[in-house]
Each structure stands twice: as C-alpha cells, then as structure tokens.
PDB file of C-alpha atoms in Angstrom:
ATOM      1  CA  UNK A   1       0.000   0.000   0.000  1.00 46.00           C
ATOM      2  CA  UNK A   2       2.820   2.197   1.306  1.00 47.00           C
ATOM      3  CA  UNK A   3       4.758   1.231  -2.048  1.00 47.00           C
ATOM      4  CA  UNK A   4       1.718   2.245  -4.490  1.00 46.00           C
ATOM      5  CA  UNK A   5       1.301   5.837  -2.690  1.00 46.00           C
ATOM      6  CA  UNK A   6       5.442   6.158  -3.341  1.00 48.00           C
ATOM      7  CA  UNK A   7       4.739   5.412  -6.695  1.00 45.00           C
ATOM      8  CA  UNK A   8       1.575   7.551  -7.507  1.00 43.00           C
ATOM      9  CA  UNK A   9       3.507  10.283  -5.660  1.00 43.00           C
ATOM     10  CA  UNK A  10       6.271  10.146  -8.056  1.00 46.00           C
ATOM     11  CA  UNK A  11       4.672   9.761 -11.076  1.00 46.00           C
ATOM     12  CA  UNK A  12       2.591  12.943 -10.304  1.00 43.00           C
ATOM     13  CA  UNK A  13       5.744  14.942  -9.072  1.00 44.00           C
ATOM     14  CA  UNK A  14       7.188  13.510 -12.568  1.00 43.00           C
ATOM     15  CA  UNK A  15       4.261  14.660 -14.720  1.00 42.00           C
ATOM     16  CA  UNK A  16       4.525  18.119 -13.076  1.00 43.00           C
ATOM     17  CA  UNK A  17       8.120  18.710 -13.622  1.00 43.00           C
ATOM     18  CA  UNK A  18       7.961  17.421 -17.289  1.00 41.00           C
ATOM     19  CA  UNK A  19       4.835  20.306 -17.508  1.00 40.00           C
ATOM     20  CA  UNK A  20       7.052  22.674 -16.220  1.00 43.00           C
ATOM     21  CA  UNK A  21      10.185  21.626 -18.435  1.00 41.00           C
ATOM     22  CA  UNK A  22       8.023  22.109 -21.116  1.00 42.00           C
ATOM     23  CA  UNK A  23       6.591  25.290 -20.017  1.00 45.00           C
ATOM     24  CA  UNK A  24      10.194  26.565 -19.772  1.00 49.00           C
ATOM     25  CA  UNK A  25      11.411  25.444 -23.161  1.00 50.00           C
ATOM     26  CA  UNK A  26       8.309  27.547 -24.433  1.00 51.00           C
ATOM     27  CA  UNK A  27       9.781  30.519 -22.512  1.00 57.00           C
ATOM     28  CA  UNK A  28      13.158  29.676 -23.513  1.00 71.00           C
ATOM     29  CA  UNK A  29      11.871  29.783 -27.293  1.00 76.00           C
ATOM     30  CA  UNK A  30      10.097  33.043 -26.709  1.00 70.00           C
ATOM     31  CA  UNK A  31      13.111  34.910 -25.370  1.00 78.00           C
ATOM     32  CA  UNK A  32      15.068  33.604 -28.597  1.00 82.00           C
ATOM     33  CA  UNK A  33      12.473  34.757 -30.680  1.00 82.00           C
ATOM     34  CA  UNK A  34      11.723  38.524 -28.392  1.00 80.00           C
ATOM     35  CA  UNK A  35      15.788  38.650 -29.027  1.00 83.00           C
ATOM     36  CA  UNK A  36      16.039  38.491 -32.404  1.00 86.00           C
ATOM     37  CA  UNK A  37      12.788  40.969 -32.912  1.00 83.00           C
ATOM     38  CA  UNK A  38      14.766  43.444 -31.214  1.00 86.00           C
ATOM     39  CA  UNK A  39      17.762  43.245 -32.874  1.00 90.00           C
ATOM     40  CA  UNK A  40      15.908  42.890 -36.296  1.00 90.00           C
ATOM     41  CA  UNK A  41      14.612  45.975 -35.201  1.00 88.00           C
ATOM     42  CA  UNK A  42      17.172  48.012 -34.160  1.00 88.00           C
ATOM     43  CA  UNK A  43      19.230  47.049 -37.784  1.00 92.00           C
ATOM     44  CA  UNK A  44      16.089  48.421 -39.706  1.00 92.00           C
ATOM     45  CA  UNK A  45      15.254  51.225 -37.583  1.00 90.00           C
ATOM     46  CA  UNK A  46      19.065  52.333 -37.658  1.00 93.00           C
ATOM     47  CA  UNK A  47      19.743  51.768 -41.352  1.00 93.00           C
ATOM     48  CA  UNK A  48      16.517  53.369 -42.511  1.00 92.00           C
ATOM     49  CA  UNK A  49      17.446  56.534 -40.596  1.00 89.00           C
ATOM     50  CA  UNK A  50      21.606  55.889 -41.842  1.00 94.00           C
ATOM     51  CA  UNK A  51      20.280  54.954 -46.042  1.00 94.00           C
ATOM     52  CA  UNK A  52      17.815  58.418 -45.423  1.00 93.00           C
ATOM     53  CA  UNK A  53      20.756  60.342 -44.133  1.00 94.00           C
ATOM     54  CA  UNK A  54      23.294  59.330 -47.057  1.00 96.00           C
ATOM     55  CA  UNK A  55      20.164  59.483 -50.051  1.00 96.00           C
ATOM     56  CA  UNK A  56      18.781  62.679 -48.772  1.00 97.00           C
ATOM     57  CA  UNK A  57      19.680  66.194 -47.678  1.00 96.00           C
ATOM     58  CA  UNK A  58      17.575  68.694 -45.404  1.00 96.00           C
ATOM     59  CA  UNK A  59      17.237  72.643 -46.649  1.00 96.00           C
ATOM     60  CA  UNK A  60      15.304  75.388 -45.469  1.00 96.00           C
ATOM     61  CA  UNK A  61      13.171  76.891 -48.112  1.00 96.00           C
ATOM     62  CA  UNK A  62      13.819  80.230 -48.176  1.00 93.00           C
ATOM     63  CA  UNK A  63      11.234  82.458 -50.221  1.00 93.00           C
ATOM     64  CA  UNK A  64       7.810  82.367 -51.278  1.00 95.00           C
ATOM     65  CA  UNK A  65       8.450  81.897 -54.800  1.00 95.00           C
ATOM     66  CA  UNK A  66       7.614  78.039 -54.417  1.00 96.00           C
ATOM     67  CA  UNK A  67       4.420  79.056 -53.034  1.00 96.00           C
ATOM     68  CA  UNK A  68       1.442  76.358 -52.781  1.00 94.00           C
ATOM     69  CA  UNK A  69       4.256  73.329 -53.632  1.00 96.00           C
ATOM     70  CA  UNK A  70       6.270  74.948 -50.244  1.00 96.00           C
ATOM     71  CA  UNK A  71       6.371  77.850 -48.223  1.00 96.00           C
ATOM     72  CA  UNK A  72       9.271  80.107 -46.553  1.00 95.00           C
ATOM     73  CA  UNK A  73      10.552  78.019 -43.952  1.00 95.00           C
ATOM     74  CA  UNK A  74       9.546  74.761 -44.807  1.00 97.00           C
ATOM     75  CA  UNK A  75      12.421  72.375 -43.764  1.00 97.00           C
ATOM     76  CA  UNK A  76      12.276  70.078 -46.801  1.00 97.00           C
ATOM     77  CA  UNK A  77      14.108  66.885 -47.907  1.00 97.00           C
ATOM     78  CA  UNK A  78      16.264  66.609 -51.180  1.00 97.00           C
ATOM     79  CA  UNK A  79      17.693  63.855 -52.798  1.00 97.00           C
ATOM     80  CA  UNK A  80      20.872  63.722 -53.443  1.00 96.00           C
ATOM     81  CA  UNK A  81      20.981  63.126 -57.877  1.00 95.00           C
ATOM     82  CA  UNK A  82      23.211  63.750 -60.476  1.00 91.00           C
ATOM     83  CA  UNK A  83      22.073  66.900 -62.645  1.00 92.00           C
ATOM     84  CA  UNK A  84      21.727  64.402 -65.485  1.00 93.00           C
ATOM     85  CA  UNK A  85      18.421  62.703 -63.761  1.00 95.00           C
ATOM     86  CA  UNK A  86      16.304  65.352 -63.488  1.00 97.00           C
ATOM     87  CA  UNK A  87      13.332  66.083 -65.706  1.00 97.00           C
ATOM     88  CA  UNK A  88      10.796  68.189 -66.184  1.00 97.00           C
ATOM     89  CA  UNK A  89       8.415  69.162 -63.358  1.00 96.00           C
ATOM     90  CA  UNK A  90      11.516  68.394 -60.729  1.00 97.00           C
ATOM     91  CA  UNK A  91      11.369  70.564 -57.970  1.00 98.00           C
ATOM     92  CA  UNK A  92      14.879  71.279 -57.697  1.00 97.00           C
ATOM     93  CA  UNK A  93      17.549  72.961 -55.425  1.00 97.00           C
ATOM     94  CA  UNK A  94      20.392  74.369 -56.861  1.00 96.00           C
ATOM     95  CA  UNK A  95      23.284  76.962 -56.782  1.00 95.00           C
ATOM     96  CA  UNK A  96      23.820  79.358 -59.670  1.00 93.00           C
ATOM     97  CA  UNK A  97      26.049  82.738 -58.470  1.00 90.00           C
ATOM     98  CA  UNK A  98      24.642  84.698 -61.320  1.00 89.00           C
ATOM     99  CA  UNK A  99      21.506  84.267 -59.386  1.00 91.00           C
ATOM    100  CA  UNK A 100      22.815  84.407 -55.400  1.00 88.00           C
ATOM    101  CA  UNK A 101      25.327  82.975 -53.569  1.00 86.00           C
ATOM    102  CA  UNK A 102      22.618  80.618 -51.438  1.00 90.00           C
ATOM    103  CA  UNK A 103      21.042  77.534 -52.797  1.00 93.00           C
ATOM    104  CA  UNK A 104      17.440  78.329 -54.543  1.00 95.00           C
ATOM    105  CA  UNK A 105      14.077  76.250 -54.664  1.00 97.00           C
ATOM    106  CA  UNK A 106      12.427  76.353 -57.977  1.00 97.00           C
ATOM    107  CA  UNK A 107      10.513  73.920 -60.612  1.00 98.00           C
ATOM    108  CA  UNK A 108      12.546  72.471 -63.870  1.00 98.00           C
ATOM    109  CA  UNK A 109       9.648  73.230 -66.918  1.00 97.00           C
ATOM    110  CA  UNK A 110      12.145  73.072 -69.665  1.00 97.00           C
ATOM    111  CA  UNK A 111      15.413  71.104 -70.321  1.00 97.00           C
ATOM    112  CA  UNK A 112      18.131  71.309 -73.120  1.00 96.00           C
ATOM    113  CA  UNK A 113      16.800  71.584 -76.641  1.00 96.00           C
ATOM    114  CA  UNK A 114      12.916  72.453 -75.293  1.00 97.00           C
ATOM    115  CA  UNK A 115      11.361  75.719 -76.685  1.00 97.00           C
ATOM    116  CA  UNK A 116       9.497  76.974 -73.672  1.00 97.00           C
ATOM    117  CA  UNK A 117       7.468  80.061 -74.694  1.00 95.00           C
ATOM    118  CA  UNK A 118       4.489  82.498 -72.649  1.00 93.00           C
ATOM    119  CA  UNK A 119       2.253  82.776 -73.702  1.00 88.00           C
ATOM    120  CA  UNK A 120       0.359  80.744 -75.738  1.00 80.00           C
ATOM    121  CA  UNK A 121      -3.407  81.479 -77.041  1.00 77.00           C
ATOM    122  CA  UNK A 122      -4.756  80.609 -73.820  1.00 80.00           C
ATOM    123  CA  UNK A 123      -2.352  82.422 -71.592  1.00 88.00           C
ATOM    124  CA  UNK A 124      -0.930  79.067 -70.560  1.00 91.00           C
ATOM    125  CA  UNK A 125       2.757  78.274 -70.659  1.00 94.00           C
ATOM    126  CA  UNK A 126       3.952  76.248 -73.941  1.00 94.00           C
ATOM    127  CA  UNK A 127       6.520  73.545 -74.003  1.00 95.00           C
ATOM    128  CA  UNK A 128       7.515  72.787 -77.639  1.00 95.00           C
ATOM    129  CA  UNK A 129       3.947  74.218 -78.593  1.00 92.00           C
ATOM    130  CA  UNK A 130       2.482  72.300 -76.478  1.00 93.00           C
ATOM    131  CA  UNK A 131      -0.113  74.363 -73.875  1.00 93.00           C
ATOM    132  CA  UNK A 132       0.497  73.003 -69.845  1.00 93.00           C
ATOM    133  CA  UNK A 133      -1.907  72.404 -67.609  1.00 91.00           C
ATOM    134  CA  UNK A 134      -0.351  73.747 -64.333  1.00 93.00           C
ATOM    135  CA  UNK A 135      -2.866  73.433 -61.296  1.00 92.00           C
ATOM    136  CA  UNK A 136       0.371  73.600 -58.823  1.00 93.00           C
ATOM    137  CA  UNK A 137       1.077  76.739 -59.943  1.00 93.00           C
ATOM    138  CA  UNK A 138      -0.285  80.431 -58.113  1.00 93.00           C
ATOM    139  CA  UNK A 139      -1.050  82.936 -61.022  1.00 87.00           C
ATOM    140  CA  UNK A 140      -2.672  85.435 -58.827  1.00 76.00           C
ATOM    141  CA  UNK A 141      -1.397  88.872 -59.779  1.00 63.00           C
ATOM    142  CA  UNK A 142      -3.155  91.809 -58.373  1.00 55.00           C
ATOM    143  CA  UNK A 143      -1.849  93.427 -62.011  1.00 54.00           C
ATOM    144  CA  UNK A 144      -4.533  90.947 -63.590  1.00 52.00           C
ATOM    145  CA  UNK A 145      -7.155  91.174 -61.551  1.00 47.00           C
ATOM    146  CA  UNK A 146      -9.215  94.406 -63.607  1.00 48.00           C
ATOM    147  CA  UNK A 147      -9.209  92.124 -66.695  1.00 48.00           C
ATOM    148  CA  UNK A 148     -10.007  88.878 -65.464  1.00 53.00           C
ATOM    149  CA  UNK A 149      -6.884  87.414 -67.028  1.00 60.00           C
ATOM    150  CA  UNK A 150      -4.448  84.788 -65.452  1.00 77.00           C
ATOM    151  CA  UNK A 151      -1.825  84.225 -67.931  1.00 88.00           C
ATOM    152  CA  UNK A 152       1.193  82.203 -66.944  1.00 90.00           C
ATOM    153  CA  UNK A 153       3.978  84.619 -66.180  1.00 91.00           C
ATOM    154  CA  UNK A 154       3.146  88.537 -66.550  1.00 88.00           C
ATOM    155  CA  UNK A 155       6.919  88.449 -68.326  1.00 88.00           C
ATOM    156  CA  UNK A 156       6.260  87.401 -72.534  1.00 91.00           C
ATOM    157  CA  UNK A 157       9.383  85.561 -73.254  1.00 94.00           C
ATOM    158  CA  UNK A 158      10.439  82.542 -75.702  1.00 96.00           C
ATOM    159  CA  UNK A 159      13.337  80.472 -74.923  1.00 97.00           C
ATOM    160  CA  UNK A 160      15.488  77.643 -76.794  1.00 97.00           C
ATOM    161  CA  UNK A 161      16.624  75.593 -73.819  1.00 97.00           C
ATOM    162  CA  UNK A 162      20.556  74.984 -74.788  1.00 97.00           C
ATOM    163  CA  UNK A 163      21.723  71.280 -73.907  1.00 96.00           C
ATOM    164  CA  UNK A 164      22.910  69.969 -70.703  1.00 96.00           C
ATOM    165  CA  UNK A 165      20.868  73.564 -69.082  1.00 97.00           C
ATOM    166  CA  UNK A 166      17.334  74.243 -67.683  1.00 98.00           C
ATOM    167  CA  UNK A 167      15.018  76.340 -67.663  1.00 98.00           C
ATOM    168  CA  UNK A 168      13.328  76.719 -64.513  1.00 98.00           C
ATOM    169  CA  UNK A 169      10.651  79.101 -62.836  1.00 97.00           C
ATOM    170  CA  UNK A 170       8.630  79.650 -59.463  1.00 97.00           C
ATOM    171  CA  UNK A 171       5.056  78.355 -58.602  1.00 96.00           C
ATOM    172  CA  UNK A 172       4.100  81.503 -57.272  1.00 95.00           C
ATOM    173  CA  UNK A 173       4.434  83.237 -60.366  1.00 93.00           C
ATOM    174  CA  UNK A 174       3.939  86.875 -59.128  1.00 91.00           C
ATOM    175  CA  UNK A 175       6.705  86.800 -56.668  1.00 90.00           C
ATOM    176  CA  UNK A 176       9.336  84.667 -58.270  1.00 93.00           C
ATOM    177  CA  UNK A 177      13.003  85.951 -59.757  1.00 93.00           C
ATOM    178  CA  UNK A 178      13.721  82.760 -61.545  1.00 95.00           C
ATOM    179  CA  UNK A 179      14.559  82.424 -65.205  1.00 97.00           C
ATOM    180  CA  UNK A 180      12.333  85.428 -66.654  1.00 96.00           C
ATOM    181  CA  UNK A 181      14.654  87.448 -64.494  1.00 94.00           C
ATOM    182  CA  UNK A 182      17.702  86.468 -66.053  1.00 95.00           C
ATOM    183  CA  UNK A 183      16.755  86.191 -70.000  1.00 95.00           C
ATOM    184  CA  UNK A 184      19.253  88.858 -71.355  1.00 93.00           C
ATOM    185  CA  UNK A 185      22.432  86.942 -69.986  1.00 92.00           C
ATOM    186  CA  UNK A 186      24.172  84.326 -71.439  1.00 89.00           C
ATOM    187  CA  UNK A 187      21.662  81.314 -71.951  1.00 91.00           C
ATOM    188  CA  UNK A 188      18.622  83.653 -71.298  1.00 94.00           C
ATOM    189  CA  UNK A 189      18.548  82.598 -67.748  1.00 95.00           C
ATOM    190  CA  UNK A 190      19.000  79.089 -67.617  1.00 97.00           C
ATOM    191  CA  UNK A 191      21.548  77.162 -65.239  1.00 97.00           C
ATOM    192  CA  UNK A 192      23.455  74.496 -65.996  1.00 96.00           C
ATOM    193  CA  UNK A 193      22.538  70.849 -64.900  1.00 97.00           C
ATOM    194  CA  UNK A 194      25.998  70.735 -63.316  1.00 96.00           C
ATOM    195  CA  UNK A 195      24.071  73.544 -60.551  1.00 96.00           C
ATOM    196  CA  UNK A 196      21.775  71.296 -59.182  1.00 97.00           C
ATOM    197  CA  UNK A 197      22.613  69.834 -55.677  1.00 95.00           C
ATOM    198  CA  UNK A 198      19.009  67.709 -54.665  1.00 97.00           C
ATOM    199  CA  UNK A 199      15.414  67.097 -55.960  1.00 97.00           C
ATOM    200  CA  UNK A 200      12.951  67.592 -53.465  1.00 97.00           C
ATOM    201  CA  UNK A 201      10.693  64.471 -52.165  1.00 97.00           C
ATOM    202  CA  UNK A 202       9.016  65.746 -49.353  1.00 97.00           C
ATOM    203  CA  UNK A 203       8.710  68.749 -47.007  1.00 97.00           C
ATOM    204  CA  UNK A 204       9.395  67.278 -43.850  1.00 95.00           C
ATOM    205  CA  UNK A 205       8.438  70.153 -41.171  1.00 94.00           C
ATOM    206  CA  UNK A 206       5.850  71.545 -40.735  1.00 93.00           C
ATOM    207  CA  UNK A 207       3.456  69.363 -42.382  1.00 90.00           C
ATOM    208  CA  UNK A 208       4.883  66.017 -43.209  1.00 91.00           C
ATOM    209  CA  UNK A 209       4.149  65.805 -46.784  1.00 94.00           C
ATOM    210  CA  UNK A 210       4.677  64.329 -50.377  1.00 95.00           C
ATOM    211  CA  UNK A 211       6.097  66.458 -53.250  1.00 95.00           C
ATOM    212  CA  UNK A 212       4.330  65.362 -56.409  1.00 92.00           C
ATOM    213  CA  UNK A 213       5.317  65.007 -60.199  1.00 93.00           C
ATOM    214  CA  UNK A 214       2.719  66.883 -62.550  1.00 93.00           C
ATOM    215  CA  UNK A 215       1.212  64.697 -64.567  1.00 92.00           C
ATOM    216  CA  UNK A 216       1.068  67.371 -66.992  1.00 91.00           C
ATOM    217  CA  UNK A 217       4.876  66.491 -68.104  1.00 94.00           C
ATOM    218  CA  UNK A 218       4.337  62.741 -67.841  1.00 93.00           C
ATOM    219  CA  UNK A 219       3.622  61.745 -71.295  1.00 90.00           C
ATOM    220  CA  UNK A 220       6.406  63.792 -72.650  1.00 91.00           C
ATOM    221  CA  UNK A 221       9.799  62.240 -74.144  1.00 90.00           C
ATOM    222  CA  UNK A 222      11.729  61.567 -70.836  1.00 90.00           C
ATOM    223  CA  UNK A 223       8.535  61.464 -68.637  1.00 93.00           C
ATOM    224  CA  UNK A 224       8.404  62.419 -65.289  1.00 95.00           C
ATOM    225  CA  UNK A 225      11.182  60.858 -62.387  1.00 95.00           C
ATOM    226  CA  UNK A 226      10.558  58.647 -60.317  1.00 93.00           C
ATOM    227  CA  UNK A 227       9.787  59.156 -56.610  1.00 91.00           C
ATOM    228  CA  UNK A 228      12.877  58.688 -54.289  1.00 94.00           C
ATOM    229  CA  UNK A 229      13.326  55.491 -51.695  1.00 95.00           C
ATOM    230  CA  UNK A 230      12.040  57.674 -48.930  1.00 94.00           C
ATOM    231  CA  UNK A 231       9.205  55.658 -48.186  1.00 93.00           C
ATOM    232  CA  UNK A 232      11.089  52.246 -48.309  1.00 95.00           C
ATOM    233  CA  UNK A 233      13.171  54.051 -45.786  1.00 94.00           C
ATOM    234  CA  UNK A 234      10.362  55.533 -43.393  1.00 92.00           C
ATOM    235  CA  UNK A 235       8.481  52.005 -44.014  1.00 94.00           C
ATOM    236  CA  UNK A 236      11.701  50.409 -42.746  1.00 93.00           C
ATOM    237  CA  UNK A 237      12.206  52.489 -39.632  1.00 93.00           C
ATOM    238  CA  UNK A 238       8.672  51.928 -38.394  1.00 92.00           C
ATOM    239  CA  UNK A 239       8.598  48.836 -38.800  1.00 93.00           C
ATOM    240  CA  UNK A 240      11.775  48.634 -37.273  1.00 91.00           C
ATOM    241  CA  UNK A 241      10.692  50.149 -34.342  1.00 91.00           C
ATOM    242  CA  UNK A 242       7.864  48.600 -34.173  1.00 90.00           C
ATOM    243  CA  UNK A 243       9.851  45.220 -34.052  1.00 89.00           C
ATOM    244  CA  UNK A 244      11.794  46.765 -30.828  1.00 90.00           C
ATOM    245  CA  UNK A 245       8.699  47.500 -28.851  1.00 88.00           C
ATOM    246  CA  UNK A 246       7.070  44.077 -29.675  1.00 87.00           C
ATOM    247  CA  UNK A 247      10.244  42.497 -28.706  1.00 82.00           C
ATOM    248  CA  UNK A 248      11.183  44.703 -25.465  1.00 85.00           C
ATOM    249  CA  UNK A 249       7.172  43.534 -24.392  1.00 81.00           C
ATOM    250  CA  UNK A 250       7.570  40.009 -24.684  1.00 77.00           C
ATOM    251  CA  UNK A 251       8.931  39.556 -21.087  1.00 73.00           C
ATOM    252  CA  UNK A 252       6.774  41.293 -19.030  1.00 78.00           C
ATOM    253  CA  UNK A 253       3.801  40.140 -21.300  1.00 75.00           C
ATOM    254  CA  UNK A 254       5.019  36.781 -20.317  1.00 68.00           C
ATOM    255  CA  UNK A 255       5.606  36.968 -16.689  1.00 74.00           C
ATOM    256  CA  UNK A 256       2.058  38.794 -16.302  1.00 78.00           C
ATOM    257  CA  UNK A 257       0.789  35.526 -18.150  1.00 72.00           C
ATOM    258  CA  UNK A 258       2.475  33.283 -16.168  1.00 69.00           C
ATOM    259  CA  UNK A 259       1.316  34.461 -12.791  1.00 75.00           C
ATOM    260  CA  UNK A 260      -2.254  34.454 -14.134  1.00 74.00           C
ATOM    261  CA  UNK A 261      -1.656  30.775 -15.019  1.00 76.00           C
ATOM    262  CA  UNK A 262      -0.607  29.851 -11.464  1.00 72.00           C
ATOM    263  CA  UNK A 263      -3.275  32.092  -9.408  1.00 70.00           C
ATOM    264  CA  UNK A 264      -6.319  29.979 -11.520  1.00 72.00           C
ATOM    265  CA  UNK A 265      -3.982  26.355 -10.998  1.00 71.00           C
ATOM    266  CA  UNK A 266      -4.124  27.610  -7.303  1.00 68.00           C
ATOM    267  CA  UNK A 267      -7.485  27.750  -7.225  1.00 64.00           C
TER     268      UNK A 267
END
C-alpha cells in the first residue's frame, strides 16, 4: 500500500516537472524569438534613418516663390541626384552665383533643346507648342485682376533651352526671380545641370508631406522621375521600431501571463 502511494507520488511529481520543463522550453523559445525581434529591429530602424541620411539632404526653403508646392521656412528633404536625372516638373535645389550665392528652390519646366514660350493662345505656358496644364502653380497677380486674365507669367518671353541647361521658374508666379529674371544673360537665364545639388521628395516640417510630379509632363519624351526610396526608408524604420517594442514587451507580457496561469492552478 505504502509502495503504491510512493509510486503515484512520483509519477505525479514527474508529470509536473515534465509540464514545467516544457513550459520553460516555451519561454526559452520566446526569449530567442523577443531577441532576435529586437535586434531585427534596431538594424532596420538604424539603417533606414543611416540609407535616409546618405540618399537625402535637409534645406530650409527660403522664399515664397515656391508658393502652394512649399512655403518660406519649410524644412524640406532633397535627394541627393546627379544633374543628369532630373526632368521636367523636378522641384529642384540648386546653386547658380549669377543668381545668389545661397542655394534656390524652384521647378525644372524646360530642359536642353525644349522651346518653352508664354504665352500661348490661352495664356498658358507652352513647351515645344504644347499648352500646360499647371494646377500647382499660383497665377494670382493683383496686375490681372481688372481684366479677369491669369496668364502664366506677366513676363512674354520665348526660350530655346541649350543642352545639358534648364530652364526653370517659381510656382508663385507673381513673386518669383527665376529664369524670366535672367533672359538677357548668357543662356537667357538658364543654369546648368551641373548647378543642381538635390530634388525635393518631401517637405518634412511643418506638415509632413509628399512632393508630387505633374502629370502634366508625364507623357512627354523623358517622362516624369521617379519618386525617391524615402518611403522604403520611413516604411523600414517603423517597422523597425515597431519590431523593438514588440520584442522589449515580450517579457513582461510573459511573466504577467504566467502568474495568471498559477493564481487559476491555485485555485
């Protein structure tokens, strides 16, 4: 009798250290796996931010010649490109001392061997005799406003892009000293693709935002560029981050569990 209740005893104190073996290889296998969450994280989280810092390049807008696309002060994000790869529509920043010794913000609407003319019948801008549709840019010009007229750029001008230059103006058409400004000097104010340090992606403070391509130069010869890898990047550090915080909350998650498990068994 003595010799069964040593028995039963032992298988039961057997059964419950094989439960809690088991219980511990899960936790085991859960701190392996909350490990490498965390340091998956951290290597996306830091290399997004490390690829975004090498691709791109911060600058402070600094007029309102770019006005709706960006505003004075905007703290915007350019990426770093060869002059060669931009195209039409680009939003670009460059440096051109015939223009001012600080880097400018203004929109690429004609490249080398382009005829960009204003204006045509409608008063819209013409590229190559063809009339744009421009709905990013401001033609608001208190000189208009008695004869109901928005043309394009107050300034008539017609221009024969030379190669390897652009020609590039403001949004805010009123208000900007971009090309028209420039069109009795040498290469009737364009700049030389060599000038331009970044294409801007995205305005980054205050409002976290996109910077578009107009469709309206899409179907031309060259088309429109393609968007930047910022989102990859931003994609990367949240999720990145979001790895760390999932992984950091696996232990406490599964200590709270495992107390809840014993209180019920107590009961």
């Amino acid at each position: 009798m003595g010799g069964t209740q040593d028995s039963t005893a032992q298988d039961s104190s057997g059964t419950q250290g094989a439960a809690r073996g088991t219980g511990g290889g899960g936790r085991g296998a859960g701190s392996v796996l909350s490990g490498v969450a965390v340091a998956v994280g951290f290597v996306l989280f830091l290399g997004g931010f490390v690829w975004g810092a090498v691709v791109y390049q911060p600058f402070t807008v600094p007029t309102d010649s770019m006005v709706p696309t960006v505003r004075p002060g905007d703290r915007v994000l350019a990426q770093r490109i060869d002059g060669a790869e931009v195209r039409r529509g680009d939003v670009v920043v460059f440096t051109d001392t015939r223009w001012a010794d600080a880097p400018m913000v203004k929109r690429v609407v004609g490249v080398g061997g382009d005829t960009v003319k204003c204006c045509g019948a409608g008063g819209r801008l013409t590229l190559n005799g063809r009339e744009l549709d421009e709905p990013y840019a401001d033609l608001d010009d208190p000189g208009a406003a008695a004869s109901g007229l928005r043309p394009a750029s107050q300034t008539p001008f017609e221009v024969t892009v030379p190669e390897g230059s652009l020609f590039l103006l403001g949004d805010r058409r009123a208000a900007s000293l971009d090309s028209r400004a420039h069109l009795q000097e040498a290469g009737q104010g364009t700049v030389p693709r060599s000038a331009v340090r970044g294409r801007i992606d995205a305005v980054a403070w205050p409002s976290a935002t996109m910077v578009g391509r107009p469709a309206a130069y899409a179907d031309l010869p060259g088309g429109t560029s393609r968007p930047g890898p910022l989102r990859i990047q931003l994609a990367a550090a949240a999720g990145g981050a979001a790895l760390v915080l999932l992984g950091c909350a696996y232990g406490p998650l599964a200590r709270t569990l495992a107390r809840r498990r014993e209180q019920a068994g107590a009961r």
